[in-house]
Amino acid sequence: DTLSKQLAAETQKRQRAEMLCLQEQLSAMARKCEELLVENENHKACDQDQLAILQDVLETVTVEKDELQAQLQTQNSGSALRRGVTWQYYMDGRWEEFTPEANEHMLQAYLDYVREIPGTQFVTISSGGVDRQVDFKLMQQMHLRTGKT
């Protein structure tokens, strides 16, 4: 009887020790899982930060590319116009060239319009003693005194 009580007590002691050991192992595993979750979240946050940076860089590069394309288009337009092409107006049944100063003004106004600068669709040009309003979108000129296009 005493021996069986001692055996039962020893068995309970061993089982408690095994339970404590298992609890410690489970706690250690739970801590490791938490650490891994935090590390995973940190990686996700890092990945999100890197993704945001890459998206910003892509947007900047796209804007710069578009600006460079617009500049190239403008340079190509400007160089073609500067190679002897002149702006003209229709008067008394024939086409007349603008004065060099008015031609340069027209060229600059047209390049601004091509660059899509707001408010550049219309320009008023004086040449040959006459003021004309030019509509670059419609490619029409209107004599401001007579209203003729």
Short mmCIF file of N, CA and C in Angstrom, two decimals:
data_model
loop_
_atom_site.label_atom_id
_atom_site.label_comp_id
_atom_site.label_asym_id
_atom_site.label_seq_id
_atom_site.Cartn_x
_atom_site.Cartn_y
_atom_site.Cartn_z
N ASP A 1 0.83 -1.19 0.00
CA ASP A 1 0.00 0.00 0.00
C ASP A 1 0.87 1.26 0.00
N THR A 2 1.89 1.33 0.84
CA THR A 2 2.80 2.46 0.89
C THR A 2 3.57 2.56 -0.41
N LEU A 3 3.95 1.42 -0.91
CA LEU A 3 4.70 1.39 -2.17
C LEU A 3 3.84 1.91 -3.32
N SER A 4 2.58 1.54 -3.35
CA SER A 4 1.73 2.03 -4.44
C SER A 4 1.45 3.50 -4.29
N LYS A 5 1.41 4.02 -3.04
CA LYS A 5 1.22 5.46 -2.85
C LYS A 5 2.46 6.20 -3.33
N GLN A 6 3.62 5.64 -3.01
CA GLN A 6 4.87 6.27 -3.45
C GLN A 6 4.98 6.26 -4.99
N LEU A 7 4.59 5.13 -5.55
CA LEU A 7 4.62 5.00 -7.01
C LEU A 7 3.66 5.98 -7.66
N ALA A 8 2.47 6.12 -7.08
CA ALA A 8 1.48 7.06 -7.61
C ALA A 8 2.00 8.50 -7.47
N ALA A 9 2.62 8.80 -6.33
CA ALA A 9 3.17 10.15 -6.11
C ALA A 9 4.29 10.44 -7.10
N GLU A 10 5.15 9.47 -7.31
CA GLU A 10 6.26 9.65 -8.27
C GLU A 10 5.72 9.80 -9.69
N THR A 11 4.70 9.05 -10.02
CA THR A 11 4.10 9.13 -11.35
C THR A 11 3.49 10.53 -11.56
N GLN A 12 2.80 11.04 -10.54
CA GLN A 12 2.22 12.38 -10.64
C GLN A 12 3.31 13.44 -10.78
N LYS A 13 4.39 13.26 -10.01
CA LYS A 13 5.52 14.19 -10.08
C LYS A 13 6.11 14.20 -11.49
N ARG A 14 6.32 13.00 -12.04
CA ARG A 14 6.89 12.88 -13.39
C ARG A 14 5.94 13.49 -14.42
N GLN A 15 4.65 13.22 -14.26
CA GLN A 15 3.67 13.77 -15.21
C GLN A 15 3.64 15.31 -15.14
N ARG A 16 3.71 15.86 -13.88
CA ARG A 16 3.76 17.32 -13.73
C ARG A 16 5.00 17.89 -14.40
N ALA A 17 6.13 17.23 -14.22
CA ALA A 17 7.39 17.69 -14.82
C ALA A 17 7.29 17.65 -16.35
N GLU A 18 6.70 16.56 -16.86
CA GLU A 18 6.52 16.46 -18.31
C GLU A 18 5.56 17.54 -18.80
N MET A 19 4.51 17.80 -18.04
CA MET A 19 3.55 18.86 -18.42
C MET A 19 4.23 20.23 -18.42
N LEU A 20 5.03 20.50 -17.39
CA LEU A 20 5.76 21.78 -17.34
C LEU A 20 6.71 21.92 -18.53
N CYS A 21 7.37 20.82 -18.84
CA CYS A 21 8.29 20.81 -19.98
C CYS A 21 7.53 21.07 -21.28
N LEU A 22 6.39 20.42 -21.45
CA LEU A 22 5.57 20.63 -22.64
C LEU A 22 5.04 22.07 -22.71
N GLN A 23 4.63 22.60 -21.54
CA GLN A 23 4.16 23.98 -21.50
C GLN A 23 5.26 24.95 -21.91
N GLU A 24 6.48 24.70 -21.41
CA GLU A 24 7.61 25.55 -21.77
C GLU A 24 7.89 25.46 -23.27
N GLN A 25 7.84 24.23 -23.81
CA GLN A 25 8.06 24.05 -25.25
C GLN A 25 6.98 24.77 -26.05
N LEU A 26 5.70 24.64 -25.61
CA LEU A 26 4.61 25.33 -26.30
C LEU A 26 4.77 26.85 -26.21
N SER A 27 5.16 27.33 -25.05
CA SER A 27 5.39 28.78 -24.89
C SER A 27 6.52 29.24 -25.81
N ALA A 28 7.58 28.47 -25.86
CA ALA A 28 8.71 28.82 -26.74
C ALA A 28 8.26 28.82 -28.20
N MET A 29 7.44 27.83 -28.57
CA MET A 29 6.94 27.77 -29.94
C MET A 29 6.01 28.96 -30.23
N ALA A 30 5.19 29.33 -29.26
CA ALA A 30 4.28 30.47 -29.44
C ALA A 30 5.09 31.76 -29.62
N ARG A 31 6.14 31.93 -28.78
CA ARG A 31 7.01 33.12 -28.93
C ARG A 31 7.66 33.16 -30.31
N LYS A 32 8.14 32.01 -30.76
CA LYS A 32 8.78 31.93 -32.08
C LYS A 32 7.78 32.29 -33.18
N CYS A 33 6.55 31.79 -33.04
CA CYS A 33 5.51 32.12 -34.03
C CYS A 33 5.23 33.62 -34.03
N GLU A 34 5.14 34.20 -32.85
CA GLU A 34 4.91 35.65 -32.77
C GLU A 34 6.06 36.42 -33.42
N GLU A 35 7.29 35.99 -33.14
CA GLU A 35 8.46 36.64 -33.74
C GLU A 35 8.40 36.54 -35.27
N LEU A 36 8.03 35.36 -35.75
CA LEU A 36 7.94 35.16 -37.20
C LEU A 36 6.84 36.03 -37.81
N LEU A 37 5.71 36.15 -37.10
CA LEU A 37 4.64 37.01 -37.58
C LEU A 37 5.08 38.47 -37.64
N VAL A 38 5.75 38.92 -36.58
CA VAL A 38 6.26 40.30 -36.57
C VAL A 38 7.26 40.50 -37.69
N GLU A 39 8.17 39.54 -37.85
CA GLU A 39 9.17 39.62 -38.92
C GLU A 39 8.49 39.66 -40.29
N ASN A 40 7.47 38.82 -40.46
CA ASN A 40 6.71 38.79 -41.72
C ASN A 40 6.04 40.14 -41.96
N GLU A 41 5.43 40.71 -40.92
CA GLU A 41 4.78 42.02 -41.05
C GLU A 41 5.81 43.09 -41.40
N ASN A 42 6.99 43.01 -40.78
CA ASN A 42 8.06 43.96 -41.09
C ASN A 42 8.48 43.84 -42.55
N HIS A 43 8.57 42.59 -43.04
CA HIS A 43 8.91 42.39 -44.45
C HIS A 43 7.82 42.94 -45.35
N LYS A 44 6.56 42.70 -44.96
CA LYS A 44 5.46 43.22 -45.75
C LYS A 44 5.52 44.74 -45.79
N ALA A 45 5.74 45.35 -44.63
CA ALA A 45 5.84 46.81 -44.56
C ALA A 45 7.01 47.29 -45.40
N CYS A 46 8.12 46.58 -45.30
CA CYS A 46 9.30 46.94 -46.10
C CYS A 46 8.99 46.79 -47.58
N ASP A 47 8.35 45.68 -47.95
CA ASP A 47 7.98 45.46 -49.34
C ASP A 47 7.01 46.54 -49.82
N GLN A 48 6.05 46.92 -48.96
CA GLN A 48 5.11 47.99 -49.33
C GLN A 48 5.84 49.31 -49.51
N ASP A 49 6.81 49.59 -48.62
CA ASP A 49 7.59 50.82 -48.75
C ASP A 49 8.39 50.82 -50.05
N GLN A 50 9.03 49.68 -50.34
CA GLN A 50 9.81 49.57 -51.57
C GLN A 50 8.90 49.70 -52.78
N LEU A 51 7.72 49.10 -52.72
CA LEU A 51 6.77 49.20 -53.82
C LEU A 51 6.34 50.65 -54.03
N ALA A 52 6.06 51.35 -52.94
CA ALA A 52 5.67 52.76 -53.04
C ALA A 52 6.79 53.59 -53.65
N ILE A 53 8.02 53.33 -53.24
CA ILE A 53 9.18 54.05 -53.80
C ILE A 53 9.30 53.78 -55.29
N LEU A 54 9.18 52.51 -55.67
CA LEU A 54 9.28 52.15 -57.08
C LEU A 54 8.16 52.80 -57.90
N GLN A 55 6.95 52.86 -57.33
CA GLN A 55 5.84 53.50 -58.03
C GLN A 55 6.11 54.99 -58.21
N ASP A 56 6.67 55.64 -57.19
CA ASP A 56 7.02 57.06 -57.30
C ASP A 56 8.07 57.28 -58.38
N VAL A 57 9.07 56.41 -58.39
CA VAL A 57 10.13 56.53 -59.40
C VAL A 57 9.55 56.33 -60.80
N LEU A 58 8.68 55.34 -60.95
CA LEU A 58 8.06 55.08 -62.25
C LEU A 58 7.24 56.29 -62.69
N GLU A 59 6.49 56.88 -61.78
CA GLU A 59 5.68 58.05 -62.12
C GLU A 59 6.57 59.22 -62.54
N THR A 60 7.66 59.43 -61.81
CA THR A 60 8.59 60.51 -62.14
C THR A 60 9.21 60.29 -63.50
N VAL A 61 9.65 59.07 -63.76
CA VAL A 61 10.27 58.75 -65.05
C VAL A 61 9.26 58.93 -66.18
N THR A 62 8.02 58.53 -65.96
CA THR A 62 6.98 58.69 -66.98
C THR A 62 6.74 60.16 -67.29
N VAL A 63 6.65 60.98 -66.25
CA VAL A 63 6.45 62.42 -66.44
C VAL A 63 7.63 63.02 -67.19
N GLU A 64 8.85 62.66 -66.79
CA GLU A 64 10.04 63.18 -67.47
C GLU A 64 10.07 62.74 -68.93
N LYS A 65 9.68 61.49 -69.19
CA LYS A 65 9.64 60.99 -70.58
C LYS A 65 8.66 61.80 -71.41
N ASP A 66 7.47 62.04 -70.84
CA ASP A 66 6.46 62.82 -71.55
C ASP A 66 6.94 64.24 -71.82
N GLU A 67 7.62 64.84 -70.83
CA GLU A 67 8.15 66.20 -71.01
C GLU A 67 9.22 66.22 -72.11
N LEU A 68 10.09 65.20 -72.11
CA LEU A 68 11.13 65.13 -73.13
C LEU A 68 10.53 64.93 -74.52
N GLN A 69 9.47 64.11 -74.60
CA GLN A 69 8.81 63.92 -75.90
C GLN A 69 8.19 65.22 -76.38
N ALA A 70 7.57 65.96 -75.46
CA ALA A 70 6.97 67.24 -75.83
C ALA A 70 8.04 68.22 -76.28
N GLN A 71 9.17 68.24 -75.56
CA GLN A 71 10.27 69.12 -75.96
C GLN A 71 10.80 68.74 -77.34
N LEU A 72 10.94 67.45 -77.58
CA LEU A 72 11.43 67.00 -78.88
C LEU A 72 10.46 67.39 -79.98
N GLN A 73 9.16 67.21 -79.74
CA GLN A 73 8.16 67.59 -80.72
C GLN A 73 8.22 69.09 -80.98
N THR A 74 8.37 69.86 -79.92
CA THR A 74 8.46 71.31 -80.06
C THR A 74 9.71 71.70 -80.84
N GLN A 75 10.84 71.05 -80.53
CA GLN A 75 12.07 71.36 -81.25
C GLN A 75 11.93 71.01 -82.73
N ASN A 76 11.31 69.87 -82.99
CA ASN A 76 11.11 69.48 -84.39
C ASN A 76 10.20 70.47 -85.09
N SER A 77 9.12 70.90 -84.42
CA SER A 77 8.22 71.89 -85.01
C SER A 77 8.95 73.20 -85.23
N GLY A 78 9.67 73.63 -84.20
CA GLY A 78 10.38 74.90 -84.28
C GLY A 78 11.45 74.90 -85.35
N SER A 79 12.19 73.79 -85.46
CA SER A 79 13.25 73.76 -86.46
C SER A 79 12.66 73.76 -87.87
N ALA A 80 11.53 73.11 -88.05
CA ALA A 80 10.89 73.12 -89.37
C ALA A 80 10.41 74.52 -89.71
N LEU A 81 9.84 75.20 -88.72
CA LEU A 81 9.34 76.55 -88.97
C LEU A 81 10.49 77.53 -89.19
N ARG A 82 11.59 77.31 -88.52
CA ARG A 82 12.72 78.23 -88.65
C ARG A 82 13.50 78.01 -89.95
N ARG A 83 13.21 76.95 -90.67
CA ARG A 83 13.93 76.68 -91.92
C ARG A 83 13.27 77.38 -93.11
N GLY A 84 12.70 78.55 -92.88
CA GLY A 84 12.18 79.31 -93.99
C GLY A 84 10.68 79.30 -94.12
N VAL A 85 9.97 78.53 -93.31
CA VAL A 85 8.52 78.54 -93.38
C VAL A 85 8.04 79.82 -92.72
N THR A 86 7.12 80.49 -93.37
CA THR A 86 6.60 81.73 -92.81
C THR A 86 5.09 81.67 -92.70
N TRP A 87 4.57 82.39 -91.72
CA TRP A 87 3.14 82.50 -91.54
C TRP A 87 2.61 83.54 -92.52
N GLN A 88 1.41 83.32 -92.99
CA GLN A 88 0.82 84.22 -93.97
C GLN A 88 -0.61 84.59 -93.56
N TYR A 89 -1.08 85.67 -94.15
CA TYR A 89 -2.48 86.07 -93.97
C TYR A 89 -3.06 86.34 -95.35
N TYR A 90 -4.38 86.22 -95.45
CA TYR A 90 -5.08 86.40 -96.73
C TYR A 90 -5.63 87.81 -96.78
N MET A 91 -5.26 88.55 -97.86
CA MET A 91 -5.72 89.93 -97.97
C MET A 91 -5.83 90.31 -99.44
N ASP A 92 -6.95 90.91 -99.77
CA ASP A 92 -7.20 91.37 -101.14
C ASP A 92 -7.00 90.27 -102.17
N GLY A 93 -7.49 89.07 -101.85
CA GLY A 93 -7.46 87.97 -102.80
C GLY A 93 -6.13 87.25 -102.93
N ARG A 94 -5.19 87.53 -102.06
CA ARG A 94 -3.90 86.81 -102.15
C ARG A 94 -3.29 86.63 -100.74
N TRP A 95 -2.38 85.69 -100.67
CA TRP A 95 -1.69 85.40 -99.42
C TRP A 95 -0.46 86.29 -99.30
N GLU A 96 -0.32 86.90 -98.14
CA GLU A 96 0.82 87.79 -97.85
C GLU A 96 1.59 87.23 -96.65
N GLU A 97 2.90 87.40 -96.67
CA GLU A 97 3.71 86.93 -95.54
C GLU A 97 3.66 87.96 -94.42
N PHE A 98 3.65 87.45 -93.19
CA PHE A 98 3.76 88.33 -92.04
C PHE A 98 5.14 88.98 -92.04
N THR A 99 5.25 90.12 -91.41
CA THR A 99 6.57 90.75 -91.24
C THR A 99 7.44 89.81 -90.43
N PRO A 100 8.76 89.95 -90.52
CA PRO A 100 9.64 89.05 -89.74
C PRO A 100 9.31 89.07 -88.23
N GLU A 101 9.01 90.27 -87.71
CA GLU A 101 8.69 90.36 -86.28
C GLU A 101 7.38 89.62 -85.97
N ALA A 102 6.36 89.83 -86.81
CA ALA A 102 5.08 89.16 -86.61
C ALA A 102 5.22 87.65 -86.82
N ASN A 103 6.06 87.26 -87.79
CA ASN A 103 6.29 85.83 -88.04
C ASN A 103 6.92 85.18 -86.80
N GLU A 104 7.89 85.86 -86.20
CA GLU A 104 8.53 85.33 -84.99
C GLU A 104 7.52 85.26 -83.85
N HIS A 105 6.67 86.27 -83.73
CA HIS A 105 5.62 86.27 -82.70
C HIS A 105 4.66 85.10 -82.94
N MET A 106 4.26 84.89 -84.18
CA MET A 106 3.37 83.76 -84.53
C MET A 106 4.05 82.43 -84.19
N LEU A 107 5.31 82.31 -84.56
CA LEU A 107 6.05 81.07 -84.29
C LEU A 107 6.06 80.78 -82.80
N GLN A 108 6.41 81.78 -81.99
CA GLN A 108 6.47 81.57 -80.54
C GLN A 108 5.09 81.23 -79.97
N ALA A 109 4.07 81.94 -80.45
CA ALA A 109 2.70 81.69 -79.98
C ALA A 109 2.26 80.27 -80.37
N TYR A 110 2.61 79.85 -81.58
CA TYR A 110 2.24 78.51 -82.02
C TYR A 110 2.97 77.43 -81.22
N LEU A 111 4.25 77.65 -80.93
CA LEU A 111 5.00 76.68 -80.13
C LEU A 111 4.41 76.58 -78.72
N ASP A 112 3.97 77.70 -78.17
CA ASP A 112 3.30 77.67 -76.86
C ASP A 112 2.01 76.86 -76.95
N TYR A 113 1.27 77.04 -78.04
CA TYR A 113 0.02 76.28 -78.24
C TYR A 113 0.32 74.78 -78.35
N VAL A 114 1.35 74.44 -79.11
CA VAL A 114 1.73 73.03 -79.28
C VAL A 114 2.14 72.42 -77.94
N ARG A 115 2.77 73.21 -77.09
CA ARG A 115 3.17 72.74 -75.75
C ARG A 115 1.97 72.62 -74.81
N GLU A 116 0.80 73.01 -75.31
CA GLU A 116 -0.45 72.95 -74.54
C GLU A 116 -0.42 73.84 -73.31
N ILE A 117 0.21 75.00 -73.45
CA ILE A 117 0.20 75.99 -72.38
C ILE A 117 -1.19 76.60 -72.35
N PRO A 118 -1.82 76.61 -71.18
CA PRO A 118 -3.20 77.13 -71.11
C PRO A 118 -3.30 78.56 -71.65
N GLY A 119 -4.40 78.83 -72.34
CA GLY A 119 -4.68 80.17 -72.85
C GLY A 119 -3.93 80.55 -74.12
N THR A 120 -3.40 79.56 -74.83
CA THR A 120 -2.61 79.88 -76.03
C THR A 120 -3.30 79.50 -77.33
N GLN A 121 -4.58 79.18 -77.27
CA GLN A 121 -5.30 78.83 -78.51
C GLN A 121 -5.42 80.05 -79.41
N PHE A 122 -5.59 81.22 -78.80
CA PHE A 122 -5.78 82.46 -79.57
C PHE A 122 -4.59 83.39 -79.34
N VAL A 123 -4.21 84.11 -80.39
CA VAL A 123 -3.17 85.14 -80.28
C VAL A 123 -3.55 86.28 -81.22
N THR A 124 -3.23 87.49 -80.79
CA THR A 124 -3.47 88.64 -81.66
C THR A 124 -2.12 89.07 -82.24
N ILE A 125 -2.09 89.19 -83.57
CA ILE A 125 -0.86 89.53 -84.30
C ILE A 125 -1.13 90.79 -85.12
N SER A 126 -0.14 91.70 -85.07
CA SER A 126 -0.22 92.90 -85.90
C SER A 126 0.80 92.78 -87.01
N SER A 127 0.32 92.94 -88.24
CA SER A 127 1.22 92.88 -89.39
C SER A 127 0.57 93.63 -90.54
N GLY A 128 1.36 94.40 -91.23
CA GLY A 128 0.83 95.16 -92.36
C GLY A 128 -0.19 96.21 -91.92
N GLY A 129 -0.06 96.68 -90.68
CA GLY A 129 -0.97 97.70 -90.17
C GLY A 129 -2.33 97.16 -89.76
N VAL A 130 -2.48 95.83 -89.70
CA VAL A 130 -3.77 95.23 -89.38
C VAL A 130 -3.58 94.26 -88.22
N ASP A 131 -4.54 94.31 -87.28
CA ASP A 131 -4.54 93.35 -86.17
C ASP A 131 -5.41 92.17 -86.56
N ARG A 132 -4.87 90.98 -86.33
CA ARG A 132 -5.60 89.76 -86.63
C ARG A 132 -5.59 88.87 -85.39
N GLN A 133 -6.70 88.19 -85.16
CA GLN A 133 -6.74 87.19 -84.10
C GLN A 133 -6.62 85.83 -84.77
N VAL A 134 -5.66 85.05 -84.29
CA VAL A 134 -5.40 83.72 -84.86
C VAL A 134 -5.91 82.67 -83.87
N ASP A 135 -6.66 81.72 -84.41
CA ASP A 135 -7.16 80.58 -83.64
C ASP A 135 -6.36 79.36 -84.12
N PHE A 136 -5.40 78.92 -83.29
CA PHE A 136 -4.54 77.80 -83.69
C PHE A 136 -5.30 76.48 -83.76
N LYS A 137 -6.32 76.33 -82.95
CA LYS A 137 -7.08 75.08 -82.96
C LYS A 137 -7.81 74.93 -84.29
N LEU A 138 -8.46 75.98 -84.74
CA LEU A 138 -9.18 75.94 -86.01
C LEU A 138 -8.30 76.31 -87.20
N MET A 139 -7.12 76.82 -86.91
CA MET A 139 -6.19 77.33 -87.93
C MET A 139 -6.90 78.36 -88.81
N GLN A 140 -7.47 79.35 -88.12
CA GLN A 140 -8.15 80.45 -88.81
C GLN A 140 -7.65 81.77 -88.26
N GLN A 141 -7.72 82.78 -89.12
CA GLN A 141 -7.39 84.13 -88.72
C GLN A 141 -8.61 85.01 -88.92
N MET A 142 -8.76 85.99 -88.01
CA MET A 142 -9.87 86.92 -88.16
C MET A 142 -9.31 88.35 -88.11
N HIS A 143 -9.66 89.12 -89.14
CA HIS A 143 -9.30 90.54 -89.21
C HIS A 143 -10.13 91.22 -88.12
N LEU A 144 -9.48 91.83 -87.12
CA LEU A 144 -10.21 92.35 -85.97
C LEU A 144 -11.09 93.57 -86.31
N ARG A 145 -10.68 94.38 -87.29
CA ARG A 145 -11.49 95.54 -87.63
C ARG A 145 -12.73 95.16 -88.44
N THR A 146 -12.56 94.23 -89.42
CA THR A 146 -13.69 93.86 -90.29
C THR A 146 -14.43 92.62 -89.79
N GLY A 147 -13.76 91.80 -88.99
CA GLY A 147 -14.41 90.57 -88.52
C GLY A 147 -14.34 89.44 -89.54
N LYS A 148 -13.67 89.69 -90.68
CA LYS A 148 -13.57 88.64 -91.73
C LYS A 148 -12.56 87.57 -91.30
N THR A 149 -12.90 86.31 -91.68
CA THR A 149 -11.97 85.19 -91.42
C THR A 149 -11.37 84.73 -92.71
#
